[in-house]
Amino acid sequence: MYHIKTFNKISPAGLSRLRSEHYTVSDAEEAPEGILVRSAKLLDMDFPKNLLAIARAGVGVNNIPIDRCSENGVAVFSTPGANANAVKELVLCAMLMTSRDVAGSCNWVRSQAAAGVVVTGVVEKGKSAFAGPELYKKAVGVIGLGAIGALVSNACLSMGMDVYGYDPYLSVDAALRLDRHIHVVKDVTELYRRADYITLHIHFTKETYHIIDAAAVSNMKRGARLINLARGEVVDDDAVLAALETGRLSWYVTDFPNNRLLQSKRVTPFPHLGASTPESEQNCAVMAVDSLQEYLETGNVHNSVNLPPVNFPRSGCMRMCIIHRNIPAMLANITRVLSTDGANVANMSNKSQGAYAYTVVDLDSKIDHILVDDVTALNGVIRVRIIE
């Protein structure tokens, strides 16, 4: 029986997928084997020794101490693509809103009525202040071509826009999702020079901190509109505010507002609406629960941010799951210990991701705790788990 601790409100559609005979679910302070979380910050949380996995119902995992989890053999999962359609639709909304200052025009009409003006008599004269360009045949630059970026790119193309994409880590799977008419550039400066609209779909990391800075903005087409539904930290607010003042940028849409940004009338602030749809929350919860459940019950890994993907059909009568450092001779040492102690290996999978690796061994016969202790004692091994 696994105990799952929940933070925030996890969609019932996801929780209902946990089989009651194998799981208990609560937000109590018991020591859990699994955690399901949305936006709650776990950075300073003391994790119990029996914690095996954390599943984030969403994409960003900056609320989870990834390095500490890896060092303690805790798998961390996210839900890439589950909220992609919701974010895509909000990007299109942002492009349309800022092209014609839709929010400003609505506020102006209401202000006229509040002042006692008969609005039917003034709208024709006042509308010119909110006129703006159509999206058709304009150029859009999409930075980050993952699940969201690919949907945004294809949608913009279908609207008759000229689409430029940039992603230095573009995977084969991601590339296959892109329409062949999308211009994938190798130099982001080319995207900056051409794009009337620039939309960001990248994770926040040390490398992407303030990736949109004064230098990047100086290379952008004058009057470009910038949309940030990724993370606030990827944009240098000072650089953007300065560019709005000079007209280098004509508009900035952010899903991560702060009081300083709100000083500019050319900033459209959303209250972190990117994935705020019932469909998205349900999709994220279902994917998070499925990944967590699969890992706990079979040891297989899908959508982990700190372990390599493993989809390994079960064979034999016992499965040994080993999280270890990605160092030379690790696999040889594991098999040496198993063979020395007389364990027969039915099947094996070994994969690495960065500094860490994951080995799954199916055994033909049951083993005792002494053999588990011997593998655990190997230099570089972080955690050993047995699934019967």
mmCIF file of C-alpha atoms in Angstrom:
data_model
loop_
_atom_site.group_PDB
_atom_site.id
_atom_site.type_symbol
_atom_site.label_atom_id
_atom_site.label_comp_id
_atom_site.label_asym_id
_atom_site.label_seq_id
_atom_site.Cartn_x
_atom_site.Cartn_y
_atom_site.Cartn_z
ATOM 1 C CA MET A 1 0.000 0.000 0.000
ATOM 2 C CA TYR A 2 1.406 3.364 -1.044
ATOM 3 C CA HIS A 3 0.525 6.612 0.716
ATOM 4 C CA ILE A 4 0.214 9.628 -1.617
ATOM 5 C CA LYS A 5 0.328 13.137 -0.169
ATOM 6 C CA THR A 6 -1.357 15.925 -2.136
ATOM 7 C CA PHE A 7 -0.536 19.631 -2.207
ATOM 8 C CA ASN A 8 -2.982 22.131 -3.728
ATOM 9 C CA LYS A 9 -6.202 20.809 -5.207
ATOM 10 C CA ILE A 10 -5.506 17.952 -7.598
ATOM 11 C CA SER A 11 -8.265 17.282 -10.143
ATOM 12 C CA PRO A 12 -10.508 14.356 -9.089
ATOM 13 C CA ALA A 13 -10.161 13.036 -12.657
ATOM 14 C CA GLY A 14 -6.539 12.270 -11.857
ATOM 15 C CA LEU A 15 -6.948 10.992 -8.314
ATOM 16 C CA SER A 16 -9.690 8.599 -9.408
ATOM 17 C CA ARG A 17 -7.111 6.723 -11.471
ATOM 18 C CA LEU A 18 -5.275 5.582 -8.340
ATOM 19 C CA ARG A 19 -6.492 2.080 -7.468
ATOM 20 C CA SER A 20 -7.922 2.168 -3.952
ATOM 21 C CA GLU A 21 -6.558 -1.272 -3.082
ATOM 22 C CA HIS A 22 -2.984 -0.010 -3.604
ATOM 23 C CA TYR A 23 -3.144 3.631 -2.496
ATOM 24 C CA THR A 24 -4.267 5.956 0.255
ATOM 25 C CA VAL A 25 -4.483 9.643 -0.652
ATOM 26 C CA SER A 26 -4.581 12.599 1.742
ATOM 27 C CA ASP A 27 -2.923 15.914 2.573
ATOM 28 C CA ALA A 28 -2.044 14.653 6.058
ATOM 29 C CA GLU A 29 1.463 14.906 7.487
ATOM 30 C CA GLU A 30 2.176 11.187 7.173
ATOM 31 C CA ALA A 31 5.434 10.094 5.533
ATOM 32 C CA PRO A 32 4.388 9.469 1.908
ATOM 33 C CA GLU A 33 5.932 7.310 -0.792
ATOM 34 C CA GLY A 34 4.578 9.685 -3.435
ATOM 35 C CA ILE A 35 3.692 13.375 -3.668
ATOM 36 C CA LEU A 36 1.278 15.029 -6.089
ATOM 37 C CA VAL A 37 1.719 18.803 -6.339
ATOM 38 C CA ARG A 38 0.738 21.742 -8.505
ATOM 39 C CA SER A 39 2.243 25.100 -7.521
ATOM 40 C CA ALA A 40 3.001 24.618 -3.799
ATOM 41 C CA LYS A 41 6.653 25.278 -2.989
ATOM 42 C CA LEU A 42 8.499 22.204 -1.762
ATOM 43 C CA LEU A 43 11.963 23.784 -1.859
ATOM 44 C CA ASP A 44 12.441 23.787 1.916
ATOM 45 C CA MET A 45 10.417 20.686 2.694
ATOM 46 C CA ASP A 46 12.107 17.898 4.662
ATOM 47 C CA PHE A 47 11.449 14.759 2.645
ATOM 48 C CA PRO A 48 10.923 11.461 4.484
ATOM 49 C CA LYS A 49 13.375 8.655 3.722
ATOM 50 C CA ASN A 50 10.634 6.509 2.208
ATOM 51 C CA LEU A 51 9.680 9.151 -0.403
ATOM 52 C CA LEU A 52 10.129 7.627 -3.857
ATOM 53 C CA ALA A 53 8.631 10.134 -6.283
ATOM 54 C CA ILE A 54 7.119 13.591 -6.769
ATOM 55 C CA ALA A 55 4.739 14.300 -9.651
ATOM 56 C CA ARG A 56 4.055 17.898 -10.627
ATOM 57 C CA ALA A 57 0.710 18.503 -12.339
ATOM 58 C CA GLY A 58 2.199 21.068 -14.702
ATOM 59 C CA VAL A 59 5.383 21.754 -16.632
ATOM 60 C CA GLY A 60 7.478 24.098 -14.482
ATOM 61 C CA VAL A 61 9.301 22.343 -11.657
ATOM 62 C CA ASN A 62 11.044 25.357 -10.107
ATOM 63 C CA ASN A 63 8.955 24.734 -6.957
ATOM 64 C CA ILE A 64 10.723 21.379 -6.448
ATOM 65 C CA PRO A 65 14.366 20.936 -5.302
ATOM 66 C CA ILE A 66 15.466 18.796 -8.246
ATOM 67 C CA ASP A 67 19.116 18.482 -7.242
ATOM 68 C CA ARG A 68 18.230 17.405 -3.702
ATOM 69 C CA CYS A 69 15.696 14.908 -5.022
ATOM 70 C CA SER A 70 18.269 13.402 -7.387
ATOM 71 C CA GLU A 71 20.828 13.071 -4.613
ATOM 72 C CA ASN A 72 18.267 11.210 -2.498
ATOM 73 C CA GLY A 73 16.986 8.944 -5.252
ATOM 74 C CA VAL A 74 13.599 10.652 -5.574
ATOM 75 C CA ALA A 75 12.169 10.630 -9.107
ATOM 76 C CA VAL A 76 10.521 13.888 -10.210
ATOM 77 C CA PHE A 77 7.859 13.940 -12.910
ATOM 78 C CA SER A 78 6.143 16.742 -14.840
ATOM 79 C CA THR A 79 3.369 16.796 -17.434
ATOM 80 C CA PRO A 80 4.768 18.168 -20.715
ATOM 81 C CA GLY A 81 2.091 18.903 -23.265
ATOM 82 C CA ALA A 82 -0.873 18.449 -20.926
ATOM 83 C CA ASN A 83 -1.599 22.188 -20.839
ATOM 84 C CA ALA A 84 -0.236 22.967 -24.314
ATOM 85 C CA ASN A 85 -3.562 23.741 -25.971
ATOM 86 C CA ALA A 86 -4.637 26.068 -23.159
ATOM 87 C CA VAL A 87 -1.420 28.080 -23.450
ATOM 88 C CA LYS A 88 -1.620 28.115 -27.252
ATOM 89 C CA GLU A 89 -5.083 29.659 -27.134
ATOM 90 C CA LEU A 90 -3.944 32.332 -24.678
ATOM 91 C CA VAL A 91 -1.014 33.214 -26.966
ATOM 92 C CA LEU A 92 -3.418 33.791 -29.852
ATOM 93 C CA CYS A 93 -5.613 35.861 -27.525
ATOM 94 C CA ALA A 94 -2.591 37.956 -26.485
ATOM 95 C CA MET A 95 -1.604 38.613 -30.095
ATOM 96 C CA LEU A 96 -5.090 39.788 -30.985
ATOM 97 C CA MET A 97 -5.517 41.863 -27.814
ATOM 98 C CA THR A 98 -2.302 43.789 -28.274
ATOM 99 C CA SER A 99 -2.692 44.305 -32.014
ATOM 100 C CA ARG A 100 -5.794 46.407 -31.477
ATOM 101 C CA ASP A 101 -5.490 47.174 -27.733
ATOM 102 C CA VAL A 102 -8.722 45.313 -27.073
ATOM 103 C CA ALA A 103 -8.512 45.756 -23.285
ATOM 104 C CA GLY A 104 -7.835 49.479 -23.622
ATOM 105 C CA SER A 105 -10.734 49.970 -26.012
ATOM 106 C CA CYS A 106 -13.151 48.188 -23.669
ATOM 107 C CA ASN A 107 -11.990 50.299 -20.722
ATOM 108 C CA TRP A 108 -12.381 53.471 -22.788
ATOM 109 C CA VAL A 109 -15.988 52.656 -23.739
ATOM 110 C CA ARG A 110 -16.855 51.975 -20.094
ATOM 111 C CA SER A 111 -15.157 55.206 -18.987
ATOM 112 C CA GLN A 112 -17.283 57.187 -21.454
ATOM 113 C CA ALA A 113 -20.466 55.696 -20.068
ATOM 114 C CA ALA A 114 -19.298 56.326 -16.480
ATOM 115 C CA ALA A 115 -18.718 59.979 -17.402
ATOM 116 C CA GLY A 116 -22.322 60.298 -18.603
ATOM 117 C CA VAL A 117 -21.507 60.260 -22.308
ATOM 118 C CA VAL A 118 -23.879 58.523 -24.734
ATOM 119 C CA VAL A 119 -21.420 55.971 -26.069
ATOM 120 C CA THR A 120 -23.229 55.410 -29.371
ATOM 121 C CA GLY A 121 -22.341 58.957 -30.300
ATOM 122 C CA VAL A 122 -18.622 58.756 -29.570
ATOM 123 C CA VAL A 123 -17.447 55.280 -30.505
ATOM 124 C CA GLU A 124 -16.952 56.072 -34.183
ATOM 125 C CA LYS A 125 -14.720 59.022 -33.355
ATOM 126 C CA GLY A 126 -12.841 57.293 -30.565
ATOM 127 C CA LYS A 127 -12.098 53.953 -32.213
ATOM 128 C CA SER A 128 -9.101 55.262 -34.169
ATOM 129 C CA ALA A 129 -7.047 55.383 -30.962
ATOM 130 C CA PHE A 130 -7.225 51.593 -30.745
ATOM 131 C CA ALA A 131 -6.656 50.640 -34.375
ATOM 132 C CA GLY A 132 -3.904 48.151 -35.063
ATOM 133 C CA PRO A 133 -2.522 45.624 -37.524
ATOM 134 C CA GLU A 134 -4.002 42.308 -38.579
ATOM 135 C CA LEU A 135 -2.076 39.123 -37.876
ATOM 136 C CA TYR A 136 -2.427 37.905 -41.456
ATOM 137 C CA LYS A 137 0.908 37.932 -43.322
ATOM 138 C CA LYS A 138 2.778 39.231 -40.270
ATOM 139 C CA ALA A 139 5.827 37.370 -38.940
ATOM 140 C CA VAL A 140 5.822 35.623 -35.589
ATOM 141 C CA GLY A 141 8.902 34.289 -33.804
ATOM 142 C CA VAL A 142 8.432 31.290 -31.513
ATOM 143 C CA ILE A 143 11.289 30.692 -29.073
ATOM 144 C CA GLY A 144 11.063 27.123 -27.785
ATOM 145 C CA LEU A 145 9.533 24.477 -30.034
ATOM 146 C CA GLY A 146 8.369 21.911 -27.518
ATOM 147 C CA ALA A 147 4.753 20.824 -27.080
ATOM 148 C CA ILE A 148 3.429 24.379 -26.655
ATOM 149 C CA GLY A 149 5.726 26.055 -29.162
ATOM 150 C CA ALA A 150 4.839 23.536 -31.851
ATOM 151 C CA LEU A 151 1.090 24.085 -31.362
ATOM 152 C CA VAL A 152 1.555 27.866 -31.409
ATOM 153 C CA SER A 153 3.686 27.677 -34.563
ATOM 154 C CA ASN A 154 1.215 25.512 -36.443
ATOM 155 C CA ALA A 155 -1.764 27.621 -35.336
ATOM 156 C CA CYS A 156 -0.096 30.861 -36.447
ATOM 157 C CA LEU A 157 0.763 29.297 -39.778
ATOM 158 C CA SER A 158 -2.883 28.324 -40.288
ATOM 159 C CA MET A 159 -3.815 31.972 -39.689
ATOM 160 C CA GLY A 160 -1.653 33.043 -42.623
ATOM 161 C CA MET A 161 1.333 34.218 -40.606
ATOM 162 C CA ASP A 162 4.984 33.760 -41.509
ATOM 163 C CA VAL A 163 6.416 31.612 -38.681
ATOM 164 C CA TYR A 164 10.021 31.533 -37.489
ATOM 165 C CA GLY A 165 11.017 29.076 -34.787
ATOM 166 C CA TYR A 166 14.137 28.795 -32.665
ATOM 167 C CA ASP A 167 15.126 25.962 -30.349
ATOM 168 C CA PRO A 168 18.771 24.886 -29.910
ATOM 169 C CA TYR A 169 17.592 21.663 -28.240
ATOM 170 C CA LEU A 170 14.988 20.698 -30.827
ATOM 171 C CA SER A 171 14.296 16.968 -30.586
ATOM 172 C CA VAL A 172 13.343 14.704 -33.457
ATOM 173 C CA ASP A 173 9.867 14.177 -31.979
ATOM 174 C CA ALA A 174 9.354 17.932 -31.640
ATOM 175 C CA ALA A 175 10.566 18.559 -35.184
ATOM 176 C CA LEU A 176 8.066 16.045 -36.540
ATOM 177 C CA ARG A 177 5.224 18.014 -34.943
ATOM 178 C CA LEU A 178 6.119 21.141 -36.915
ATOM 179 C CA ASP A 179 4.585 21.981 -40.272
ATOM 180 C CA ARG A 180 7.234 21.906 -42.992
ATOM 181 C CA HIS A 181 6.492 25.532 -43.904
ATOM 182 C CA ILE A 182 7.780 26.810 -40.551
ATOM 183 C CA HIS A 183 11.220 28.438 -40.790
ATOM 184 C CA VAL A 184 13.416 26.892 -38.088
ATOM 185 C CA VAL A 185 16.400 29.209 -37.657
ATOM 186 C CA LYS A 186 19.748 28.376 -36.060
ATOM 187 C CA ASP A 187 20.481 31.950 -35.006
ATOM 188 C CA VAL A 188 17.899 33.614 -32.756
ATOM 189 C CA THR A 189 19.044 37.007 -34.044
ATOM 190 C CA GLU A 190 17.464 36.200 -37.403
ATOM 191 C CA LEU A 191 14.162 35.576 -35.616
ATOM 192 C CA TYR A 192 14.470 38.886 -33.741
ATOM 193 C CA ARG A 193 15.079 40.795 -36.986
ATOM 194 C CA ARG A 194 12.062 39.362 -38.783
ATOM 195 C CA ALA A 195 9.344 38.928 -36.142
ATOM 196 C CA ASP A 196 6.475 41.338 -35.572
ATOM 197 C CA TYR A 197 5.406 39.158 -32.635
ATOM 198 C CA ILE A 198 7.727 37.136 -30.391
ATOM 199 C CA THR A 199 6.378 34.495 -28.028
ATOM 200 C CA LEU A 200 8.425 32.585 -25.437
ATOM 201 C CA HIS A 201 7.948 28.906 -24.587
ATOM 202 C CA ILE A 202 11.069 27.900 -22.691
ATOM 203 C CA HIS A 203 11.827 26.575 -19.219
ATOM 204 C CA PHE A 204 13.447 28.801 -16.621
ATOM 205 C CA THR A 205 16.995 27.595 -15.961
ATOM 206 C CA LYS A 206 20.331 29.213 -15.175
ATOM 207 C CA GLU A 207 20.936 29.382 -18.926
ATOM 208 C CA THR A 208 17.590 31.044 -19.742
ATOM 209 C CA TYR A 209 17.632 33.620 -16.928
ATOM 210 C CA HIS A 210 17.052 37.016 -18.609
ATOM 211 C CA ILE A 211 17.499 35.475 -22.051
ATOM 212 C CA ILE A 212 15.472 38.475 -23.211
ATOM 213 C CA ASP A 213 17.798 41.281 -22.112
ATOM 214 C CA ALA A 214 18.805 44.667 -23.496
ATOM 215 C CA ALA A 215 21.051 43.067 -26.129
ATOM 216 C CA ALA A 216 18.268 40.768 -27.343
ATOM 217 C CA VAL A 217 15.749 43.602 -27.462
ATOM 218 C CA SER A 218 18.171 45.799 -29.433
ATOM 219 C CA ASN A 219 18.180 43.167 -32.186
ATOM 220 C CA MET A 220 14.388 42.996 -32.419
ATOM 221 C CA LYS A 221 12.369 44.553 -35.196
ATOM 222 C CA ARG A 222 11.215 48.009 -34.127
ATOM 223 C CA GLY A 223 7.644 47.914 -32.838
ATOM 224 C CA ALA A 224 7.618 44.176 -32.113
ATOM 225 C CA ARG A 225 5.194 42.763 -29.594
ATOM 226 C CA LEU A 226 6.632 40.419 -26.947
ATOM 227 C CA ILE A 227 4.560 37.696 -25.247
ATOM 228 C CA ASN A 228 5.826 35.837 -22.189
ATOM 229 C CA LEU A 229 3.665 32.976 -20.937
ATOM 230 C CA ALA A 230 6.755 30.925 -19.976
ATOM 231 C CA ARG A 231 8.311 32.283 -16.757
ATOM 232 C CA GLY A 232 8.847 35.807 -15.494
ATOM 233 C CA GLU A 233 12.558 35.274 -14.891
ATOM 234 C CA VAL A 234 13.392 34.686 -18.558
ATOM 235 C CA VAL A 235 12.744 38.379 -19.289
ATOM 236 C CA ASP A 236 14.708 41.365 -17.961
ATOM 237 C CA ASP A 237 11.943 43.754 -16.885
ATOM 238 C CA ASP A 238 14.215 46.804 -16.995
ATOM 239 C CA ALA A 239 15.202 46.092 -20.593
ATOM 240 C CA VAL A 240 11.586 45.636 -21.657
ATOM 241 C CA LEU A 241 10.355 48.785 -19.898
ATOM 242 C CA ALA A 242 13.126 50.819 -21.518
ATOM 243 C CA ALA A 243 12.228 49.373 -24.936
ATOM 244 C CA LEU A 244 8.553 50.224 -24.439
ATOM 245 C CA GLU A 245 9.532 53.818 -23.659
ATOM 246 C CA THR A 246 11.544 54.194 -26.860
ATOM 247 C CA GLY A 247 9.121 52.286 -29.091
ATOM 248 C CA ARG A 248 11.604 49.493 -29.806
ATOM 249 C CA LEU A 249 8.847 47.274 -28.384
ATOM 250 C CA SER A 250 5.261 48.338 -28.876
ATOM 251 C CA TRP A 251 3.731 45.942 -26.354
ATOM 252 C CA TYR A 252 4.576 43.373 -23.681
ATOM 253 C CA VAL A 253 2.183 40.668 -22.531
ATOM 254 C CA THR A 254 3.198 38.782 -19.411
ATOM 255 C CA ASP A 255 1.580 36.044 -17.371
ATOM 256 C CA PHE A 256 3.889 37.027 -14.482
ATOM 257 C CA PRO A 257 3.081 40.643 -13.583
ATOM 258 C CA ASN A 258 4.646 42.755 -10.849
ATOM 259 C CA ASN A 259 4.067 46.292 -9.624
ATOM 260 C CA ARG A 260 7.005 47.697 -11.567
ATOM 261 C CA LEU A 261 5.729 46.366 -14.895
ATOM 262 C CA LEU A 262 2.262 47.764 -14.227
ATOM 263 C CA GLN A 263 3.668 51.304 -14.363
ATOM 264 C CA SER A 264 3.649 50.995 -18.162
ATOM 265 C CA LYS A 265 0.378 51.258 -20.083
ATOM 266 C CA ARG A 266 2.005 49.151 -22.786
ATOM 267 C CA VAL A 267 2.108 46.099 -20.532
ATOM 268 C CA THR A 268 -0.837 43.706 -20.600
ATOM 269 C CA PRO A 269 -0.765 41.647 -17.378
ATOM 270 C CA PHE A 270 -2.402 38.237 -17.045
ATOM 271 C CA PRO A 271 -2.708 36.654 -13.563
ATOM 272 C CA HIS A 272 -0.914 33.420 -14.526
ATOM 273 C CA LEU A 273 -3.757 32.278 -16.786
ATOM 274 C CA GLY A 274 -1.683 30.087 -19.101
ATOM 275 C CA ALA A 275 -2.970 26.718 -17.949
ATOM 276 C CA SER A 276 -6.074 27.945 -16.129
ATOM 277 C CA THR A 277 -8.704 25.889 -17.890
ATOM 278 C CA PRO A 278 -10.598 22.914 -16.459
ATOM 279 C CA GLU A 279 -9.454 20.804 -19.402
ATOM 280 C CA SER A 280 -5.800 21.638 -18.739
ATOM 281 C CA GLU A 281 -6.018 20.963 -15.009
ATOM 282 C CA GLN A 282 -7.659 17.619 -15.702
ATOM 283 C CA ASN A 283 -5.066 16.665 -18.338
ATOM 284 C CA CYS A 284 -2.188 17.602 -16.018
ATOM 285 C CA ALA A 285 -3.623 15.645 -13.086
ATOM 286 C CA VAL A 286 -4.231 12.536 -15.189
ATOM 287 C CA MET A 287 -0.721 12.589 -16.673
ATOM 288 C CA ALA A 288 0.913 13.234 -13.286
ATOM 289 C CA VAL A 289 -0.995 10.405 -11.615
ATOM 290 C CA ASP A 290 -0.304 7.977 -14.452
ATOM 291 C CA SER A 291 3.449 8.705 -14.377
ATOM 292 C CA LEU A 292 3.589 8.378 -10.590
ATOM 293 C CA GLN A 293 1.564 5.194 -10.537
ATOM 294 C CA GLU A 294 3.587 3.569 -13.321
ATOM 295 C CA TYR A 295 6.848 4.334 -11.545
ATOM 296 C CA LEU A 296 5.730 3.099 -8.131
ATOM 297 C CA GLU A 297 4.226 -0.137 -9.451
ATOM 298 C CA THR A 298 6.610 -1.088 -12.278
ATOM 299 C CA GLY A 299 9.675 1.130 -11.996
ATOM 300 C CA ASN A 300 9.139 2.432 -15.526
ATOM 301 C CA VAL A 301 9.872 6.117 -16.088
ATOM 302 C CA HIS A 302 7.822 8.506 -18.244
ATOM 303 C CA ASN A 303 8.116 12.304 -18.241
ATOM 304 C CA SER A 304 10.760 12.505 -15.520
ATOM 305 C CA VAL A 305 12.949 15.592 -15.268
ATOM 306 C CA ASN A 306 15.792 13.874 -13.389
ATOM 307 C CA LEU A 307 15.740 10.249 -14.610
ATOM 308 C CA PRO A 308 16.030 8.870 -18.149
ATOM 309 C CA PRO A 309 12.920 7.417 -19.826
ATOM 310 C CA VAL A 310 12.491 3.667 -19.310
ATOM 311 C CA ASN A 311 9.658 1.566 -20.716
ATOM 312 C CA PHE A 312 10.722 -1.944 -19.854
ATOM 313 C CA PRO A 313 8.245 -4.872 -20.005
ATOM 314 C CA ARG A 314 8.232 -6.930 -16.827
ATOM 315 C CA SER A 315 9.799 -10.417 -16.852
ATOM 316 C CA GLY A 316 11.032 -12.766 -14.127
ATOM 317 C CA CYS A 317 9.602 -12.820 -10.607
ATOM 318 C CA MET A 318 11.292 -9.798 -9.030
ATOM 319 C CA ARG A 319 12.420 -6.387 -10.298
ATOM 320 C CA MET A 320 15.354 -4.408 -8.918
ATOM 321 C CA CYS A 321 15.366 -0.670 -9.674
ATOM 322 C CA ILE A 322 18.682 1.110 -9.111
ATOM 323 C CA ILE A 323 19.261 4.867 -9.226
ATOM 324 C CA HIS A 324 22.978 5.608 -9.418
ATOM 325 C CA ARG A 325 25.545 8.064 -10.628
ATOM 326 C CA ASN A 326 26.521 8.007 -14.287
ATOM 327 C CA ILE A 327 30.098 6.830 -13.772
ATOM 328 C CA PRO A 328 32.318 4.234 -15.519
ATOM 329 C CA ALA A 329 31.977 0.509 -14.709
ATOM 330 C CA MET A 330 28.731 1.000 -12.805
ATOM 331 C CA LEU A 331 26.808 -1.583 -14.805
ATOM 332 C CA ALA A 332 29.687 -4.085 -14.613
ATOM 333 C CA ASN A 333 29.844 -3.715 -10.841
ATOM 334 C CA ILE A 334 26.093 -4.280 -10.479
ATOM 335 C CA THR A 335 26.123 -7.436 -12.602
ATOM 336 C CA ARG A 336 29.242 -8.679 -10.783
ATOM 337 C CA VAL A 337 27.513 -8.455 -7.405
ATOM 338 C CA LEU A 338 24.388 -10.144 -8.725
ATOM 339 C CA SER A 339 26.318 -13.017 -10.321
ATOM 340 C CA THR A 340 28.553 -13.483 -7.281
ATOM 341 C CA ASP A 341 25.504 -13.897 -5.073
ATOM 342 C CA GLY A 342 23.925 -16.380 -7.508
ATOM 343 C CA ALA A 343 21.108 -14.206 -8.841
ATOM 344 C CA ASN A 344 20.061 -14.994 -12.407
ATOM 345 C CA VAL A 345 19.250 -11.951 -14.552
ATOM 346 C CA ALA A 346 16.237 -12.451 -16.822
ATOM 347 C CA ASN A 347 16.452 -9.035 -18.466
ATOM 348 C CA MET A 348 18.067 -5.643 -17.910
ATOM 349 C CA SER A 349 17.837 -2.010 -19.005
ATOM 350 C CA ASN A 350 20.337 0.752 -18.313
ATOM 351 C CA LYS A 351 19.982 4.398 -19.321
ATOM 352 C CA SER A 352 21.592 7.652 -18.279
ATOM 353 C CA GLN A 353 20.611 11.310 -18.146
ATOM 354 C CA GLY A 354 23.293 13.799 -17.272
ATOM 355 C CA ALA A 355 25.008 12.974 -13.987
ATOM 356 C CA TYR A 356 22.577 10.195 -13.107
ATOM 357 C CA ALA A 357 21.620 6.795 -14.481
ATOM 358 C CA TYR A 358 18.887 4.255 -13.902
ATOM 359 C CA THR A 359 19.225 0.493 -14.142
ATOM 360 C CA VAL A 360 16.304 -1.935 -14.052
ATOM 361 C CA VAL A 361 17.052 -5.623 -13.521
ATOM 362 C CA ASP A 362 14.469 -8.403 -13.765
ATOM 363 C CA LEU A 363 15.482 -11.494 -11.790
ATOM 364 C CA ASP A 364 14.381 -15.096 -12.318
ATOM 365 C CA SER A 365 14.368 -15.891 -8.608
ATOM 366 C CA LYS A 366 13.650 -14.044 -5.395
ATOM 367 C CA ILE A 367 16.566 -12.509 -3.528
ATOM 368 C CA ASP A 368 17.055 -11.589 0.114
ATOM 369 C CA HIS A 369 17.957 -8.293 1.744
ATOM 370 C CA ILE A 370 21.658 -9.211 1.876
ATOM 371 C CA LEU A 371 21.959 -9.013 -1.909
ATOM 372 C CA VAL A 372 20.043 -5.727 -1.908
ATOM 373 C CA ASP A 373 22.448 -4.393 0.720
ATOM 374 C CA ASP A 374 25.434 -5.500 -1.388
ATOM 375 C CA VAL A 375 24.180 -3.579 -4.422
ATOM 376 C CA THR A 376 23.309 -0.573 -2.276
ATOM 377 C CA ALA A 377 26.849 -0.551 -0.883
ATOM 378 C CA LEU A 378 28.402 -0.137 -4.330
ATOM 379 C CA ASN A 379 30.176 3.163 -4.910
ATOM 380 C CA GLY A 380 27.861 5.478 -6.864
ATOM 381 C CA VAL A 381 24.602 3.738 -6.004
ATOM 382 C CA ILE A 382 22.018 6.156 -4.588
ATOM 383 C CA ARG A 383 18.934 4.018 -4.131
ATOM 384 C CA VAL A 384 17.858 0.418 -4.663
ATOM 385 C CA ARG A 385 14.204 -0.585 -4.752
ATOM 386 C CA ILE A 386 12.646 -4.020 -5.091
ATOM 387 C CA ILE A 387 9.285 -4.546 -6.801
ATOM 388 C CA GLU A 388 7.794 -8.043 -6.396
#
